[in-house]
Amino acid sequence: MTTASARLWRSATMPAVVVPDAIGSELAADARARLERAGYSRYGRIDRASYDHVDDPPLPELVEALLGIAEAVTGRAGKLSAVRAIRLEPGDYLLTRHDRVLDDRPLELVLDLSASPVDRAEVHFRHRGQVFFTMTSQPGALAIVERGPTVM
């Protein structure tokens, strides 16, 4: 799994890759239950985004495992700056134009904790305004994307 993803990472012009089946369905179910117990808050600024979130979710073992996968794929040691669990329901969205501009090329990890694939659910990453990478709903999959000043 990570070997093929690492090859894709190294060959990509814009470093971004999906690691399929990064976590199993049991671990994903446990993470969903722990997030529910932690309690979601609603972010709803119509000009920016509409979604539920848990800041600093109580999932330290999962986060460490994901950092390990990211390091195996990219060859870069992970440095954690923030962890946020976002739950998107039908009609929810996040607008790119309000995303933070990052200039130190950090890695962004996106883990799909869905119980089953969600039709038309996608996360788009843009370089200079153009979509260069799309993560479609794949339960258990992990997207690893190198961010920078031109990537949102």
mmCIF file of C-alpha atoms in Angstrom:
data_model
loop_
_atom_site.group_PDB
_atom_site.id
_atom_site.type_symbol
_atom_site.label_atom_id
_atom_site.label_comp_id
_atom_site.label_asym_id
_atom_site.label_seq_id
_atom_site.Cartn_x
_atom_site.Cartn_y
_atom_site.Cartn_z
ATOM 1 C CA MET A 1 0.000 0.000 0.000
ATOM 2 C CA THR A 2 2.544 2.624 1.061
ATOM 3 C CA THR A 3 5.191 1.416 -1.433
ATOM 4 C CA ALA A 4 2.975 2.123 -4.449
ATOM 5 C CA SER A 5 1.859 5.421 -2.898
ATOM 6 C CA ALA A 6 5.498 6.382 -2.262
ATOM 7 C CA ARG A 7 6.343 5.754 -5.930
ATOM 8 C CA LEU A 8 3.432 7.964 -6.991
ATOM 9 C CA TRP A 9 4.523 10.644 -4.523
ATOM 10 C CA ARG A 10 8.081 10.724 -5.850
ATOM 11 C CA SER A 11 6.921 10.909 -9.469
ATOM 12 C CA ALA A 12 4.301 13.638 -8.975
ATOM 13 C CA THR A 13 4.942 17.155 -10.255
ATOM 14 C CA MET A 14 2.648 18.454 -7.517
ATOM 15 C CA PRO A 15 3.136 16.050 -4.574
ATOM 16 C CA ALA A 16 -0.240 14.548 -3.717
ATOM 17 C CA VAL A 17 -1.382 10.950 -3.361
ATOM 18 C CA VAL A 18 -4.185 8.823 -1.944
ATOM 19 C CA VAL A 19 -3.256 5.845 0.208
ATOM 20 C CA PRO A 20 -6.215 3.454 -0.135
ATOM 21 C CA ASP A 21 -7.243 1.458 2.931
ATOM 22 C CA ALA A 22 -4.940 3.368 5.272
ATOM 23 C CA ILE A 23 -7.215 2.305 8.124
ATOM 24 C CA GLY A 24 -9.746 -0.489 8.399
ATOM 25 C CA SER A 25 -13.480 -0.233 8.938
ATOM 26 C CA GLU A 26 -13.276 -1.183 12.649
ATOM 27 C CA LEU A 27 -10.773 1.570 13.419
ATOM 28 C CA ALA A 28 -12.840 4.041 11.398
ATOM 29 C CA ALA A 29 -16.010 3.067 13.324
ATOM 30 C CA ASP A 30 -14.158 3.505 16.623
ATOM 31 C CA ALA A 31 -12.908 6.944 15.516
ATOM 32 C CA ARG A 32 -16.422 8.024 14.478
ATOM 33 C CA ALA A 33 -17.802 6.919 17.870
ATOM 34 C CA ARG A 34 -15.051 8.763 19.764
ATOM 35 C CA LEU A 35 -15.690 11.915 17.766
ATOM 36 C CA GLU A 36 -19.421 11.692 18.500
ATOM 37 C CA ARG A 37 -18.667 11.375 22.223
ATOM 38 C CA ALA A 38 -16.302 14.349 22.044
ATOM 39 C CA GLY A 39 -19.108 16.404 20.512
ATOM 40 C CA TYR A 40 -19.153 18.286 17.233
ATOM 41 C CA SER A 41 -19.488 22.067 16.984
ATOM 42 C CA ARG A 42 -21.066 23.782 14.013
ATOM 43 C CA TYR A 43 -19.118 26.171 11.822
ATOM 44 C CA GLY A 44 -21.576 28.098 9.712
ATOM 45 C CA ARG A 45 -20.416 31.275 8.047
ATOM 46 C CA ILE A 46 -22.323 31.270 4.801
ATOM 47 C CA ASP A 47 -19.579 33.173 2.925
ATOM 48 C CA ARG A 48 -16.874 30.709 4.038
ATOM 49 C CA ALA A 49 -18.113 27.273 5.051
ATOM 50 C CA SER A 50 -20.791 25.134 6.636
ATOM 51 C CA TYR A 51 -19.751 21.965 8.491
ATOM 52 C CA ASP A 52 -19.459 20.210 11.848
ATOM 53 C CA HIS A 53 -16.040 19.939 13.498
ATOM 54 C CA VAL A 54 -14.081 18.710 16.508
ATOM 55 C CA ASP A 55 -10.878 20.616 17.183
ATOM 56 C CA ASP A 56 -8.061 18.549 18.695
ATOM 57 C CA PRO A 57 -10.028 15.288 18.456
ATOM 58 C CA PRO A 58 -9.301 12.637 21.107
ATOM 59 C CA LEU A 59 -7.577 10.289 18.660
ATOM 60 C CA PRO A 60 -3.841 10.484 19.478
ATOM 61 C CA GLU A 61 -3.046 6.892 18.430
ATOM 62 C CA LEU A 62 -4.780 7.340 15.087
ATOM 63 C CA VAL A 63 -3.034 10.652 14.454
ATOM 64 C CA GLU A 64 0.355 9.070 15.231
ATOM 65 C CA ALA A 65 -0.398 6.183 12.869
ATOM 66 C CA LEU A 66 -1.357 8.599 10.086
ATOM 67 C CA LEU A 67 1.843 10.584 10.614
ATOM 68 C CA GLY A 68 3.769 7.308 10.299
ATOM 69 C CA ILE A 69 2.042 6.494 7.018
ATOM 70 C CA ALA A 70 2.744 10.010 5.723
ATOM 71 C CA GLU A 71 6.417 9.673 6.639
ATOM 72 C CA ALA A 72 6.666 6.265 4.933
ATOM 73 C CA VAL A 73 5.098 7.664 1.752
ATOM 74 C CA THR A 74 6.851 11.035 1.565
ATOM 75 C CA GLY A 75 10.145 10.359 3.319
ATOM 76 C CA ARG A 76 9.494 13.467 5.422
ATOM 77 C CA ALA A 77 9.203 13.452 9.203
ATOM 78 C CA GLY A 78 5.755 14.651 10.235
ATOM 79 C CA LYS A 79 5.423 17.818 12.277
ATOM 80 C CA LEU A 80 1.955 18.249 13.689
ATOM 81 C CA SER A 81 0.593 21.793 13.652
ATOM 82 C CA ALA A 82 -3.159 21.213 13.956
ATOM 83 C CA VAL A 83 -5.718 18.429 13.991
ATOM 84 C CA ARG A 84 -9.357 18.989 13.156
ATOM 85 C CA ALA A 85 -12.074 16.461 12.414
ATOM 86 C CA ILE A 86 -14.589 17.782 9.914
ATOM 87 C CA ARG A 87 -17.929 16.143 9.240
ATOM 88 C CA LEU A 88 -19.686 17.146 6.052
ATOM 89 C CA GLU A 89 -23.382 16.456 5.726
ATOM 90 C CA PRO A 90 -25.414 16.899 2.521
ATOM 91 C CA GLY A 91 -25.284 20.580 1.592
ATOM 92 C CA ASP A 92 -22.147 21.345 3.635
ATOM 93 C CA TYR A 93 -19.104 22.964 2.016
ATOM 94 C CA LEU A 94 -15.741 24.700 2.534
ATOM 95 C CA LEU A 95 -14.671 27.469 0.189
ATOM 96 C CA THR A 96 -11.023 27.490 -0.866
ATOM 97 C CA ARG A 97 -10.663 31.242 -1.080
ATOM 98 C CA HIS A 98 -10.744 31.491 2.727
ATOM 99 C CA ASP A 99 -8.097 28.838 3.315
ATOM 100 C CA ARG A 100 -4.835 29.835 5.001
ATOM 101 C CA VAL A 101 -1.850 30.511 2.766
ATOM 102 C CA LEU A 102 1.078 28.339 3.855
ATOM 103 C CA ASP A 103 4.626 29.072 2.746
ATOM 104 C CA ASP A 104 6.647 26.322 4.435
ATOM 105 C CA ARG A 105 5.302 23.394 2.336
ATOM 106 C CA PRO A 106 3.672 21.373 5.116
ATOM 107 C CA LEU A 107 1.818 18.145 4.478
ATOM 108 C CA GLU A 108 -1.947 18.101 4.792
ATOM 109 C CA LEU A 109 -3.562 14.768 5.613
ATOM 110 C CA VAL A 110 -7.216 14.035 4.847
ATOM 111 C CA LEU A 111 -8.665 10.780 6.180
ATOM 112 C CA ASP A 112 -12.046 9.512 4.987
ATOM 113 C CA LEU A 113 -13.879 8.084 8.019
ATOM 114 C CA SER A 114 -17.113 7.458 6.093
ATOM 115 C CA ALA A 115 -18.825 4.142 6.788
ATOM 116 C CA SER A 116 -19.511 3.752 3.064
ATOM 117 C CA PRO A 117 -18.675 5.716 -0.107
ATOM 118 C CA VAL A 118 -20.571 8.981 -0.463
ATOM 119 C CA ASP A 119 -21.674 9.785 -4.001
ATOM 120 C CA ARG A 120 -20.160 13.036 -5.351
ATOM 121 C CA ALA A 121 -18.267 13.758 -2.101
ATOM 122 C CA GLU A 122 -14.882 15.177 -3.062
ATOM 123 C CA VAL A 123 -12.057 17.238 -1.639
ATOM 124 C CA HIS A 124 -10.317 19.373 -4.265
ATOM 125 C CA PHE A 125 -6.846 20.832 -3.938
ATOM 126 C CA ARG A 126 -5.955 23.741 -6.183
ATOM 127 C CA HIS A 127 -2.686 25.126 -7.486
ATOM 128 C CA ARG A 128 -2.960 28.732 -8.611
ATOM 129 C CA GLY A 129 -6.734 28.338 -8.724
ATOM 130 C CA GLN A 130 -6.814 25.192 -10.859
ATOM 131 C CA VAL A 131 -7.772 21.799 -9.427
ATOM 132 C CA PHE A 132 -4.712 19.531 -9.557
ATOM 133 C CA PHE A 133 -5.777 16.804 -7.130
ATOM 134 C CA THR A 134 -9.150 15.355 -6.136
ATOM 135 C CA MET A 135 -9.852 12.915 -3.343
ATOM 136 C CA THR A 136 -13.162 11.151 -3.869
ATOM 137 C CA SER A 137 -14.991 9.420 -1.046
ATOM 138 C CA GLN A 138 -13.104 6.197 -0.259
ATOM 139 C CA PRO A 139 -13.715 4.944 3.279
ATOM 140 C CA GLY A 140 -10.413 4.357 5.062
ATOM 141 C CA ALA A 141 -8.358 6.232 2.454
ATOM 142 C CA LEU A 142 -5.769 8.848 3.382
ATOM 143 C CA ALA A 143 -4.859 11.765 1.115
ATOM 144 C CA ILE A 144 -1.421 13.302 1.583
ATOM 145 C CA VAL A 145 -0.913 16.670 -0.104
ATOM 146 C CA GLU A 146 2.061 19.014 0.036
ATOM 147 C CA ARG A 147 0.716 22.498 0.656
ATOM 148 C CA GLY A 148 2.492 25.730 -0.122
ATOM 149 C CA PRO A 149 1.776 29.332 -1.012
ATOM 150 C CA THR A 150 0.077 28.372 -4.287
ATOM 151 C CA VAL A 151 -1.741 25.231 -3.082
ATOM 152 C CA MET A 152 -5.099 25.391 -1.332
#
